[in-house]
Short mmCIF file of N, CA and C in Angstrom, two decimals:
data_model
loop_
_atom_site.label_atom_id
_atom_site.label_comp_id
_atom_site.label_asym_id
_atom_site.label_seq_id
_atom_site.Cartn_x
_atom_site.Cartn_y
_atom_site.Cartn_z
N MET A 14 48.64 -27.57 283.51
CA MET A 14 47.42 -27.00 282.12
C MET A 14 46.30 -27.85 282.96
N GLU A 15 45.01 -27.16 282.20
CA GLU A 15 43.88 -27.58 282.70
C GLU A 15 43.53 -28.65 282.62
N ASN A 16 42.41 -29.66 283.69
CA ASN A 16 42.47 -31.14 282.85
C ASN A 16 41.17 -30.72 282.18
N ILE A 17 40.88 -32.15 281.90
CA ILE A 17 39.89 -32.45 281.59
C ILE A 17 38.76 -31.99 280.91
N ASN A 18 38.37 -30.82 282.11
CA ASN A 18 37.38 -30.22 282.00
C ASN A 18 37.00 -29.02 280.61
N VAL A 19 38.10 -29.09 280.23
CA VAL A 19 37.94 -27.61 279.19
C VAL A 19 37.18 -28.27 278.13
N LEU A 20 36.93 -29.14 277.75
CA LEU A 20 36.20 -29.58 276.91
C LEU A 20 34.47 -29.82 277.14
N TRP A 21 34.27 -29.80 278.59
CA TRP A 21 32.95 -29.64 278.84
C TRP A 21 32.84 -28.41 279.26
N SER A 22 33.39 -27.61 279.80
CA SER A 22 33.32 -26.10 279.74
C SER A 22 32.91 -25.43 278.97
N TYR A 23 32.70 -25.97 277.60
CA TYR A 23 32.21 -25.09 276.57
C TYR A 23 30.72 -24.97 276.75
N ASN A 24 30.43 -23.80 276.37
CA ASN A 24 29.04 -23.24 276.15
C ASN A 24 28.52 -24.62 274.97
N TRP A 25 27.87 -25.57 275.64
CA TRP A 25 27.04 -26.05 274.51
C TRP A 25 26.43 -25.78 273.74
N LYS A 26 25.29 -25.21 274.09
CA LYS A 26 23.72 -24.34 273.55
C LYS A 26 24.59 -23.98 271.90
N GLU A 27 25.85 -23.30 271.96
CA GLU A 27 26.60 -22.56 270.66
C GLU A 27 26.21 -23.86 269.47
N LEU A 28 26.76 -25.06 269.73
CA LEU A 28 26.99 -25.99 269.18
C LEU A 28 25.21 -26.61 268.64
N SER A 29 24.51 -26.70 269.06
CA SER A 29 23.23 -27.12 269.19
C SER A 29 22.97 -28.41 269.42
N TYR A 30 23.57 -29.25 270.98
CA TYR A 30 23.44 -30.26 271.24
C TYR A 30 22.33 -30.84 271.77
N SER A 31 22.04 -32.03 271.66
CA SER A 31 20.70 -32.55 272.76
C SER A 31 20.40 -32.34 273.60
N LYS A 32 19.99 -32.60 274.92
CA LYS A 32 19.93 -32.37 276.03
C LYS A 32 20.13 -33.84 276.76
N LYS A 33 20.10 -34.89 275.49
CA LYS A 33 20.11 -36.31 276.12
C LYS A 33 22.24 -36.39 275.57
N MET A 34 22.72 -35.84 274.92
CA MET A 34 24.23 -35.66 274.25
C MET A 34 24.92 -35.08 275.41
N LYS A 35 23.89 -33.91 276.03
CA LYS A 35 24.76 -33.25 277.15
C LYS A 35 25.18 -34.18 278.35
N ARG A 36 23.43 -34.93 278.81
CA ARG A 36 23.93 -35.37 279.59
C ARG A 36 25.11 -36.42 279.63
N LYS A 37 24.81 -37.24 278.76
CA LYS A 37 25.78 -38.31 278.38
C LYS A 37 27.65 -37.70 278.46
N LEU A 38 27.77 -36.75 277.88
CA LEU A 38 29.06 -36.11 278.05
C LEU A 38 29.31 -35.69 279.60
N GLU A 39 28.20 -35.58 279.75
CA GLU A 39 28.87 -34.95 281.97
C GLU A 39 28.89 -36.01 282.50
N LYS A 40 28.52 -37.26 282.29
CA LYS A 40 28.72 -38.41 282.94
C LYS A 40 29.88 -39.46 282.82
N VAL A 41 30.14 -38.67 281.32
CA VAL A 41 31.83 -39.30 281.04
C VAL A 41 32.72 -38.11 281.32
N LYS A 42 32.55 -37.18 281.52
CA LYS A 42 33.53 -36.25 282.04
C LYS A 42 33.88 -36.81 283.98
N LYS A 43 32.61 -37.07 284.72
CA LYS A 43 32.66 -37.72 285.92
C LYS A 43 33.84 -39.00 285.89
N LYS A 44 33.78 -39.83 284.95
CA LYS A 44 34.15 -40.79 284.91
C LYS A 44 35.87 -40.58 284.64
N ILE A 45 36.24 -39.47 283.81
CA ILE A 45 37.16 -39.47 283.46
C ILE A 45 37.82 -38.11 284.61
N GLU A 46 37.39 -37.27 284.67
CA GLU A 46 38.05 -36.66 286.08
C GLU A 46 39.26 -37.47 287.06
N PRO A 47 38.69 -37.90 287.45
CA PRO A 47 39.61 -39.00 288.82
C PRO A 47 40.69 -39.31 288.09
N TYR A 48 40.56 -39.59 286.68
CA TYR A 48 41.80 -40.34 286.20
C TYR A 48 43.04 -38.97 285.38
N ASN A 49 42.19 -38.28 285.78
CA ASN A 49 43.36 -36.54 285.21
C ASN A 49 44.06 -36.64 285.41
N GLU A 50 45.32 -36.71 284.55
CA GLU A 50 47.11 -37.10 285.18
C GLU A 50 47.24 -35.54 285.55
N PHE A 51 46.41 -34.27 284.45
CA PHE A 51 47.12 -33.16 284.47
C PHE A 51 46.72 -32.01 285.66
N LYS A 52 45.53 -32.51 286.63
CA LYS A 52 45.07 -31.84 287.33
C LYS A 52 45.89 -31.05 288.40
N GLY A 53 45.94 -29.54 288.11
CA GLY A 53 46.86 -29.11 289.09
C GLY A 53 48.19 -28.82 288.93
N LYS A 54 48.63 -29.50 288.10
CA LYS A 54 50.05 -29.64 287.67
C LYS A 54 50.72 -28.54 286.40
N HIS A 55 49.74 -27.77 285.71
CA HIS A 55 50.13 -26.57 284.50
C HIS A 55 48.87 -25.50 284.77
N THR A 56 49.73 -24.73 284.23
CA THR A 56 48.36 -23.68 284.61
C THR A 56 47.89 -23.05 283.23
N HIS A 57 48.87 -23.58 282.24
CA HIS A 57 48.54 -22.96 281.05
C HIS A 57 47.30 -23.61 280.07
N LYS A 58 47.02 -22.81 279.24
CA LYS A 58 45.21 -23.54 278.00
C LYS A 58 46.15 -24.56 277.52
N PRO A 59 45.04 -25.84 277.63
CA PRO A 59 45.85 -26.94 276.65
C PRO A 59 45.70 -26.50 275.06
N LYS A 60 46.54 -27.44 274.43
CA LYS A 60 46.44 -27.11 273.20
C LYS A 60 45.42 -28.09 272.64
N ILE A 61 44.82 -28.09 271.91
CA ILE A 61 44.11 -29.13 271.06
C ILE A 61 43.99 -28.82 269.47
N CYS A 62 44.29 -30.60 268.94
CA CYS A 62 44.55 -30.50 267.51
C CYS A 62 43.62 -31.29 267.05
N LEU A 63 43.34 -30.59 265.79
CA LEU A 63 41.58 -31.14 265.43
C LEU A 63 42.21 -31.89 264.02
N VAL A 64 42.23 -33.05 263.59
CA VAL A 64 42.68 -33.90 262.58
C VAL A 64 41.56 -34.71 261.90
N SER A 65 41.75 -34.29 260.48
CA SER A 65 41.14 -35.45 259.87
C SER A 65 40.79 -35.09 258.31
N SER A 66 40.76 -36.36 257.88
CA SER A 66 40.52 -35.97 256.41
C SER A 66 39.87 -34.81 255.40
N SER A 67 39.76 -35.10 254.28
CA SER A 67 39.22 -33.81 253.84
C SER A 67 37.37 -34.40 253.39
N GLY A 68 36.33 -33.76 252.87
CA GLY A 68 35.57 -34.14 252.98
C GLY A 68 34.24 -34.18 254.06
N GLY A 69 33.63 -35.23 254.13
CA GLY A 69 32.71 -35.11 255.08
C GLY A 69 33.28 -35.26 256.81
N HIS A 70 34.06 -35.88 256.59
CA HIS A 70 35.15 -36.06 257.97
C HIS A 70 35.18 -34.72 258.47
N TRP A 71 36.01 -34.01 257.38
CA TRP A 71 36.20 -32.53 257.58
C TRP A 71 35.14 -31.64 258.42
N GLU A 72 33.98 -31.55 257.24
CA GLU A 72 32.87 -30.48 257.84
C GLU A 72 32.49 -30.91 258.70
N GLN A 73 32.32 -32.01 259.17
CA GLN A 73 32.01 -32.61 260.95
C GLN A 73 33.10 -32.03 261.54
N LEU A 74 34.41 -32.10 261.80
CA LEU A 74 35.35 -31.27 262.39
C LEU A 74 35.07 -29.74 262.50
N LYS A 75 35.00 -29.60 261.52
CA LYS A 75 35.58 -27.96 261.59
C LYS A 75 33.94 -27.41 262.38
N LYS A 76 33.08 -28.40 262.82
CA LYS A 76 31.65 -27.64 263.88
C LYS A 76 32.58 -27.79 265.29
N LEU A 77 33.34 -27.87 265.30
CA LEU A 77 34.57 -27.77 267.13
C LEU A 77 35.10 -26.74 266.74
N GLN A 78 35.24 -25.99 265.50
CA GLN A 78 35.84 -24.29 265.74
C GLN A 78 35.62 -23.82 266.85
N PRO A 79 34.91 -23.64 267.70
CA PRO A 79 34.23 -23.00 268.69
C PRO A 79 35.69 -23.59 270.09
N LEU A 80 35.93 -24.56 270.13
CA LEU A 80 36.64 -25.04 271.01
C LEU A 80 38.52 -23.81 270.53
N ILE A 81 38.49 -24.35 269.01
CA ILE A 81 39.34 -23.74 269.20
C ILE A 81 39.76 -22.07 269.40
N ASP A 82 38.67 -21.35 269.23
CA ASP A 82 38.63 -20.00 269.65
C ASP A 82 38.59 -19.66 270.99
N LYS A 83 38.18 -21.31 271.65
CA LYS A 83 37.98 -20.59 273.08
C LYS A 83 39.16 -21.44 273.89
N TYR A 84 40.24 -22.23 273.09
CA TYR A 84 41.12 -22.22 273.74
C TYR A 84 42.69 -22.54 272.35
N SER A 85 43.35 -22.58 272.78
CA SER A 85 44.64 -22.86 272.03
C SER A 85 44.21 -24.75 271.07
N GLY A 86 44.76 -23.87 269.77
CA GLY A 86 44.56 -25.03 268.84
C GLY A 86 44.57 -24.86 267.40
N PHE A 87 44.59 -25.80 266.68
CA PHE A 87 44.54 -26.15 265.42
C PHE A 87 44.35 -27.06 264.77
N PHE A 88 43.95 -26.96 263.17
CA PHE A 88 43.52 -27.69 262.10
C PHE A 88 44.48 -28.38 261.46
N ILE A 89 44.42 -29.84 261.67
CA ILE A 89 45.30 -30.33 259.99
C ILE A 89 44.19 -31.23 259.28
N THR A 90 44.59 -31.30 257.93
CA THR A 90 43.59 -31.82 257.16
C THR A 90 44.31 -32.54 255.51
N GLU A 91 44.02 -33.01 255.30
CA GLU A 91 44.27 -33.38 253.72
C GLU A 91 44.45 -32.20 252.54
N LYS A 92 45.80 -32.38 252.16
CA LYS A 92 45.75 -31.41 251.04
C LYS A 92 44.96 -31.59 249.48
N THR A 93 43.96 -30.85 248.97
CA THR A 93 43.18 -31.38 248.13
C THR A 93 42.99 -30.44 247.06
N GLN A 94 42.01 -29.79 245.85
CA GLN A 94 41.96 -29.09 245.30
C GLN A 94 41.29 -27.77 246.15
N PHE A 95 40.43 -27.95 247.16
CA PHE A 95 40.07 -26.80 247.38
C PHE A 95 40.40 -26.70 248.63
N SER A 96 40.25 -25.09 248.77
CA SER A 96 41.05 -24.21 249.62
C SER A 96 40.64 -24.54 251.05
N GLU A 97 41.52 -24.62 252.04
CA GLU A 97 40.52 -25.37 253.43
C GLU A 97 41.28 -23.96 254.35
N ASN A 98 40.63 -24.46 255.84
CA ASN A 98 41.29 -23.09 256.55
C ASN A 98 42.24 -23.88 257.78
N ALA A 99 42.72 -24.53 257.49
CA ALA A 99 43.94 -25.65 258.27
C ALA A 99 45.40 -25.08 258.20
N LYS A 100 45.67 -25.59 259.67
CA LYS A 100 46.99 -24.68 259.78
C LYS A 100 48.32 -25.72 259.23
N TYR A 101 47.87 -26.80 258.63
CA TYR A 101 48.71 -28.19 258.34
C TYR A 101 47.79 -28.84 257.14
N PHE A 102 48.84 -29.25 256.16
CA PHE A 102 47.85 -29.99 255.24
C PHE A 102 48.82 -31.33 254.89
N MET A 103 48.11 -32.78 254.87
CA MET A 103 48.54 -34.30 254.34
C MET A 103 48.68 -34.73 253.69
N LYS A 104 49.34 -35.40 252.98
CA LYS A 104 49.24 -36.24 251.82
C LYS A 104 48.09 -37.20 252.17
N GLN A 105 47.06 -36.66 250.98
CA GLN A 105 45.79 -37.21 250.57
C GLN A 105 46.21 -38.90 250.17
N THR A 106 45.22 -39.92 250.73
CA THR A 106 45.64 -41.58 250.74
C THR A 106 44.36 -41.97 251.60
N ASP A 107 44.43 -43.20 251.08
CA ASP A 107 43.10 -43.97 251.22
C ASP A 107 43.25 -45.73 251.44
N LEU A 108 42.74 -46.54 251.80
CA LEU A 108 43.21 -47.88 251.98
C LEU A 108 42.91 -48.47 250.66
N LYS A 109 42.86 -47.85 249.54
CA LYS A 109 42.94 -48.81 248.14
C LYS A 109 43.78 -47.74 247.17
N ASP A 110 44.22 -46.92 247.73
CA ASP A 110 45.82 -46.49 247.05
C ASP A 110 46.71 -46.98 246.76
N LYS A 111 47.06 -47.48 245.55
CA LYS A 111 48.68 -48.08 245.56
C LYS A 111 49.96 -47.65 246.50
N TRP A 112 49.71 -45.83 246.44
CA TRP A 112 50.75 -45.55 246.93
C TRP A 112 50.74 -45.35 248.49
N MET A 113 49.46 -45.98 249.09
CA MET A 113 49.13 -45.92 250.76
C MET A 113 50.34 -46.01 251.44
N LEU A 114 50.80 -46.68 251.53
CA LEU A 114 52.65 -47.11 252.45
C LEU A 114 53.39 -46.00 252.39
N LEU A 115 53.29 -45.50 251.12
CA LEU A 115 54.71 -43.97 251.20
C LEU A 115 54.11 -43.09 251.58
N LYS A 116 52.48 -42.87 251.40
CA LYS A 116 52.10 -41.76 251.72
C LYS A 116 52.45 -41.91 253.28
N MET A 117 51.76 -42.57 254.04
CA MET A 117 51.53 -42.87 255.04
C MET A 117 52.86 -42.59 255.67
N LEU A 118 53.98 -43.24 255.16
CA LEU A 118 55.13 -42.75 256.06
C LEU A 118 55.08 -41.36 255.83
N TYR A 119 55.09 -40.42 254.91
CA TYR A 119 55.34 -39.32 254.36
C TYR A 119 54.50 -38.48 255.63
N ASN A 120 53.04 -38.90 255.51
CA ASN A 120 52.22 -38.18 256.82
C ASN A 120 52.90 -38.93 258.49
N SER A 121 53.44 -39.60 258.24
CA SER A 121 53.72 -40.06 259.56
C SER A 121 55.32 -39.37 260.69
N ILE A 122 55.92 -38.84 259.31
CA ILE A 122 57.09 -38.24 259.49
C ILE A 122 57.06 -36.57 259.74
N TYR A 123 55.72 -36.17 258.73
CA TYR A 123 55.44 -34.68 258.82
C TYR A 123 54.64 -34.37 260.10
N THR A 124 53.74 -35.82 260.46
CA THR A 124 53.17 -35.94 261.92
C THR A 124 54.42 -35.64 262.99
N LEU A 125 55.13 -36.06 263.18
CA LEU A 125 56.38 -36.00 263.65
C LEU A 125 56.88 -34.41 264.08
N PHE A 126 57.20 -34.04 263.22
CA PHE A 126 57.64 -32.64 262.55
C PHE A 126 56.72 -31.66 263.56
N ILE A 127 54.79 -32.08 262.82
CA ILE A 127 54.31 -31.05 263.78
C ILE A 127 54.23 -31.30 264.84
N TRP A 128 53.92 -32.67 265.63
CA TRP A 128 53.77 -33.02 267.39
C TRP A 128 54.97 -32.05 267.60
N LEU A 129 55.98 -32.24 267.64
CA LEU A 129 57.19 -31.71 267.99
C LEU A 129 57.43 -30.20 268.26
N LYS A 130 56.61 -29.59 267.15
CA LYS A 130 56.54 -28.01 267.38
C LYS A 130 55.08 -27.72 267.82
N GLU A 131 54.11 -28.39 267.85
CA GLU A 131 53.05 -28.11 268.21
C GLU A 131 52.90 -28.05 270.30
N ARG A 132 53.30 -28.97 270.34
CA ARG A 132 52.97 -30.21 271.52
C ARG A 132 51.63 -30.15 271.96
N PRO A 133 50.83 -30.77 271.06
CA PRO A 133 49.17 -30.77 271.69
C PRO A 133 48.96 -31.20 273.04
N ASP A 134 47.74 -31.14 273.80
CA ASP A 134 47.65 -31.83 274.91
C ASP A 134 46.51 -32.67 274.70
N PHE A 135 45.63 -32.27 273.58
CA PHE A 135 44.09 -33.12 273.30
C PHE A 135 44.50 -33.47 271.62
N ILE A 136 43.84 -34.21 271.15
CA ILE A 136 43.79 -35.07 269.87
C ILE A 136 42.68 -34.81 269.87
N ILE A 137 41.46 -34.39 268.87
CA ILE A 137 40.19 -35.09 268.42
C ILE A 137 40.45 -35.18 266.87
N THR A 138 39.58 -36.40 267.03
CA THR A 138 38.93 -36.79 265.16
C THR A 138 37.99 -37.18 264.81
N THR A 139 37.49 -37.04 263.80
CA THR A 139 36.25 -37.71 262.99
C THR A 139 36.80 -38.85 262.13
N GLY A 140 38.24 -38.89 262.59
CA GLY A 140 38.28 -40.26 261.61
C GLY A 140 39.58 -40.30 260.41
N THR A 141 39.31 -41.41 259.39
CA THR A 141 40.13 -42.19 258.77
C THR A 141 42.04 -42.04 259.03
N MET A 142 42.46 -42.67 258.22
CA MET A 142 43.80 -43.42 258.24
C MET A 142 45.04 -41.56 258.21
N ILE A 143 44.46 -41.08 258.66
CA ILE A 143 45.03 -39.63 258.23
C ILE A 143 45.20 -39.12 259.97
N ALA A 144 44.83 -39.61 261.06
CA ALA A 144 44.86 -39.18 262.05
C ALA A 144 45.74 -40.20 263.16
N TYR A 145 46.04 -41.69 261.92
CA TYR A 145 46.52 -42.99 262.87
C TYR A 145 48.09 -42.11 263.47
N PRO A 146 48.81 -41.72 262.62
CA PRO A 146 50.29 -41.30 263.46
C PRO A 146 50.02 -40.40 264.59
N PHE A 147 48.88 -39.36 264.49
CA PHE A 147 48.44 -38.64 266.27
C PHE A 147 48.27 -39.57 266.94
N TYR A 148 47.24 -40.69 266.58
CA TYR A 148 46.59 -41.53 267.86
C TYR A 148 48.40 -42.62 268.30
N ILE A 149 49.23 -42.75 267.36
CA ILE A 149 50.19 -43.68 267.96
C ILE A 149 50.77 -42.47 268.77
N LEU A 150 51.41 -41.31 268.42
CA LEU A 150 52.21 -40.28 269.54
C LEU A 150 51.27 -39.71 270.38
N SER A 151 49.95 -40.18 270.13
CA SER A 151 49.08 -39.82 271.73
C SER A 151 49.25 -40.54 272.97
N ILE A 152 49.36 -41.69 272.79
CA ILE A 152 49.32 -43.24 273.07
C ILE A 152 51.15 -42.80 273.73
N ILE A 153 52.51 -42.59 272.76
CA ILE A 153 53.65 -42.89 273.45
C ILE A 153 53.90 -41.77 274.25
N PHE A 154 53.34 -40.37 273.88
CA PHE A 154 53.48 -38.92 274.90
C PHE A 154 52.27 -39.13 276.28
N HIS A 155 51.79 -39.97 276.12
CA HIS A 155 50.11 -40.07 277.24
C HIS A 155 49.70 -38.67 276.87
N LYS A 156 48.77 -38.69 275.94
CA LYS A 156 48.41 -37.44 275.78
C LYS A 156 46.79 -38.02 275.15
N LYS A 157 46.10 -36.98 275.55
CA LYS A 157 44.16 -37.38 275.25
C LYS A 157 44.40 -37.54 274.04
N PHE A 158 43.39 -38.68 273.77
CA PHE A 158 42.87 -39.11 272.26
C PHE A 158 41.21 -39.01 272.38
N ILE A 159 40.74 -38.22 271.91
CA ILE A 159 39.11 -38.46 271.21
C ILE A 159 38.92 -38.61 269.78
N PHE A 160 38.35 -39.89 269.81
CA PHE A 160 37.48 -40.01 268.52
C PHE A 160 36.04 -39.80 268.26
N ILE A 161 35.54 -39.58 267.74
CA ILE A 161 34.30 -38.94 267.12
C ILE A 161 33.87 -39.80 265.69
N GLU A 162 33.17 -41.00 266.16
CA GLU A 162 33.43 -41.82 264.89
C GLU A 162 32.03 -40.64 263.89
N THR A 163 32.50 -41.01 262.52
CA THR A 163 31.76 -40.21 261.22
C THR A 163 30.53 -40.19 261.36
N PHE A 164 29.17 -39.35 261.30
CA PHE A 164 27.60 -39.26 261.11
C PHE A 164 27.61 -40.12 260.00
N GLY A 165 28.86 -40.62 258.51
CA GLY A 165 28.23 -41.13 257.96
C GLY A 165 27.86 -42.65 257.73
N ARG A 166 28.24 -43.28 258.98
CA ARG A 166 28.73 -44.85 258.78
C ARG A 166 27.04 -45.21 260.03
N ALA A 167 26.01 -45.23 259.47
CA ALA A 167 25.27 -45.53 260.74
C ALA A 167 25.18 -46.97 261.28
N ASN A 168 24.88 -48.20 259.93
CA ASN A 168 25.12 -49.16 260.19
C ASN A 168 26.71 -50.01 259.94
N MET A 169 27.13 -49.56 260.13
CA MET A 169 29.17 -50.36 260.27
C MET A 169 30.04 -49.44 260.70
N PRO A 170 30.98 -50.30 261.34
CA PRO A 170 32.28 -49.48 261.82
C PRO A 170 33.10 -49.06 260.89
N THR A 171 33.97 -47.96 261.17
CA THR A 171 35.14 -47.75 260.26
C THR A 171 36.34 -48.48 260.73
N GLU A 172 37.30 -48.37 259.10
CA GLU A 172 38.33 -49.11 259.76
C GLU A 172 39.16 -48.40 260.73
N ALA A 173 39.34 -46.80 260.62
CA ALA A 173 39.73 -45.97 261.53
C ALA A 173 39.09 -46.33 263.18
N GLY A 174 38.12 -46.65 263.06
CA GLY A 174 37.24 -47.01 264.58
C GLY A 174 37.84 -47.80 265.28
N LYS A 175 37.95 -48.83 264.40
CA LYS A 175 37.90 -50.35 264.90
C LYS A 175 39.68 -50.07 265.30
N ARG A 176 40.20 -49.72 264.47
CA ARG A 176 42.17 -49.56 265.15
C ARG A 176 42.17 -48.77 266.06
N MET A 177 41.56 -47.42 265.85
CA MET A 177 42.10 -46.78 266.81
C MET A 177 41.25 -46.41 268.73
N GLU A 178 40.10 -47.60 268.28
CA GLU A 178 39.63 -47.52 269.90
C GLU A 178 40.37 -47.70 271.19
N LYS A 179 40.94 -48.73 270.78
CA LYS A 179 41.76 -49.46 272.09
C LYS A 179 42.28 -48.16 273.34
N TYR A 180 42.76 -47.66 272.43
CA TYR A 180 43.58 -46.56 273.26
C TYR A 180 42.85 -45.09 273.48
N THR A 181 41.85 -45.01 272.93
CA THR A 181 41.34 -43.90 272.60
C THR A 181 40.55 -43.41 273.90
N ASP A 182 40.56 -42.22 274.82
CA ASP A 182 40.20 -41.68 276.47
C ASP A 182 38.80 -41.73 276.16
N LEU A 183 38.46 -41.10 275.05
CA LEU A 183 36.76 -41.02 274.83
C LEU A 183 36.34 -41.70 273.29
N PHE A 184 35.79 -41.87 273.13
CA PHE A 184 35.14 -42.76 271.58
C PHE A 184 33.66 -42.26 272.24
N ILE A 185 33.65 -41.08 270.83
CA ILE A 185 32.01 -40.78 270.73
C ILE A 185 31.61 -41.30 269.64
N VAL A 186 30.05 -41.62 269.49
CA VAL A 186 29.10 -42.02 268.11
C VAL A 186 28.15 -40.94 267.63
N GLN A 187 27.77 -41.01 266.79
CA GLN A 187 27.02 -39.73 266.36
C GLN A 187 25.53 -40.48 265.95
N TRP A 188 25.40 -41.97 266.08
CA TRP A 188 24.44 -42.81 265.98
C TRP A 188 24.20 -44.11 267.09
N GLU A 189 22.86 -44.17 267.78
CA GLU A 189 22.99 -45.15 269.09
C GLU A 189 23.76 -46.28 267.82
N SER A 190 23.02 -46.68 266.84
CA SER A 190 23.37 -47.88 266.22
C SER A 190 25.03 -48.68 266.38
N GLN A 191 25.97 -47.27 266.21
CA GLN A 191 27.07 -47.78 265.86
C GLN A 191 27.91 -48.29 267.37
N LYS A 192 27.01 -48.13 268.83
CA LYS A 192 27.51 -48.24 269.21
C LYS A 192 27.77 -50.07 269.64
N LYS A 193 26.60 -50.66 269.41
CA LYS A 193 27.01 -52.18 269.26
C LYS A 193 28.48 -52.59 268.41
N PHE A 194 29.38 -51.76 267.77
CA PHE A 194 30.49 -52.02 267.35
C PHE A 194 31.44 -51.81 268.15
N TYR A 195 31.58 -50.92 269.38
CA TYR A 195 32.65 -50.25 270.02
C TYR A 195 32.48 -50.50 271.44
N LYS A 196 33.45 -51.44 272.00
CA LYS A 196 32.96 -51.16 273.65
C LYS A 196 33.05 -49.93 274.29
N LYS A 197 33.81 -48.87 273.82
CA LYS A 197 33.93 -47.97 274.72
C LYS A 197 33.29 -47.34 274.23
N ALA A 198 32.58 -46.62 273.32
CA ALA A 198 31.56 -46.32 272.88
C ALA A 198 30.80 -45.43 273.28
N ILE A 199 30.42 -44.15 273.31
CA ILE A 199 29.19 -43.22 274.00
C ILE A 199 28.44 -42.68 272.68
N TYR A 200 27.51 -42.75 273.37
CA TYR A 200 26.49 -41.87 272.25
C TYR A 200 26.17 -40.22 272.50
N GLY A 201 27.24 -39.23 271.56
CA GLY A 201 26.98 -38.15 271.67
C GLY A 201 26.18 -37.45 271.06
N GLY A 202 25.25 -37.94 270.19
CA GLY A 202 24.31 -36.81 269.22
C GLY A 202 25.42 -36.49 267.85
N CYS A 203 24.23 -36.19 267.01
CA CYS A 203 25.10 -35.28 265.95
C CYS A 203 25.64 -34.40 265.71
N LEU A 204 26.99 -34.03 264.94
CA LEU A 204 27.56 -32.73 265.18
C LEU A 204 27.36 -31.90 264.22
N TYR A 205 26.30 -32.30 262.94
CA TYR A 205 25.59 -31.18 262.37
C TYR A 205 24.89 -29.96 263.38
#
């Protein structure tokens, strides 16, 4: 498996990121690279799992399609009335849903099935609780977890961000103002 450099070897110009974001990502790359446990051990392309809820989170995550095109990977989102181009669909839920615990249990079991079938090396999410089972499995199986805080929350942290920051390998925020809410956050600019 290639090391974490796969996320930074991507042609950033295609995503129209700012120069400032590219410099910050390069700094993060230099910090993470020495600790990369995969370096030199494997030769296959890494498998990337991109997971998020529907709506704005999903629209942001789809901007990372070039990573799937360049490497092996797949998308996961919630099943809604709109057709989406994802490989797997989870039950839609939120913290206010009275069936949330039951739906999260279903999603967790389904996540385990997906994990065993796909065996992802990197999990990238733009948030919500649909990604939480993947976060737990990334800790258990020592896989890289990358959290990109949603663009829609400039002045407050998200519940998913607060819960998943601790063991996240790379925590990216899309607003400078979000950095004050998270210890591990780096400003990466906007995905749009």
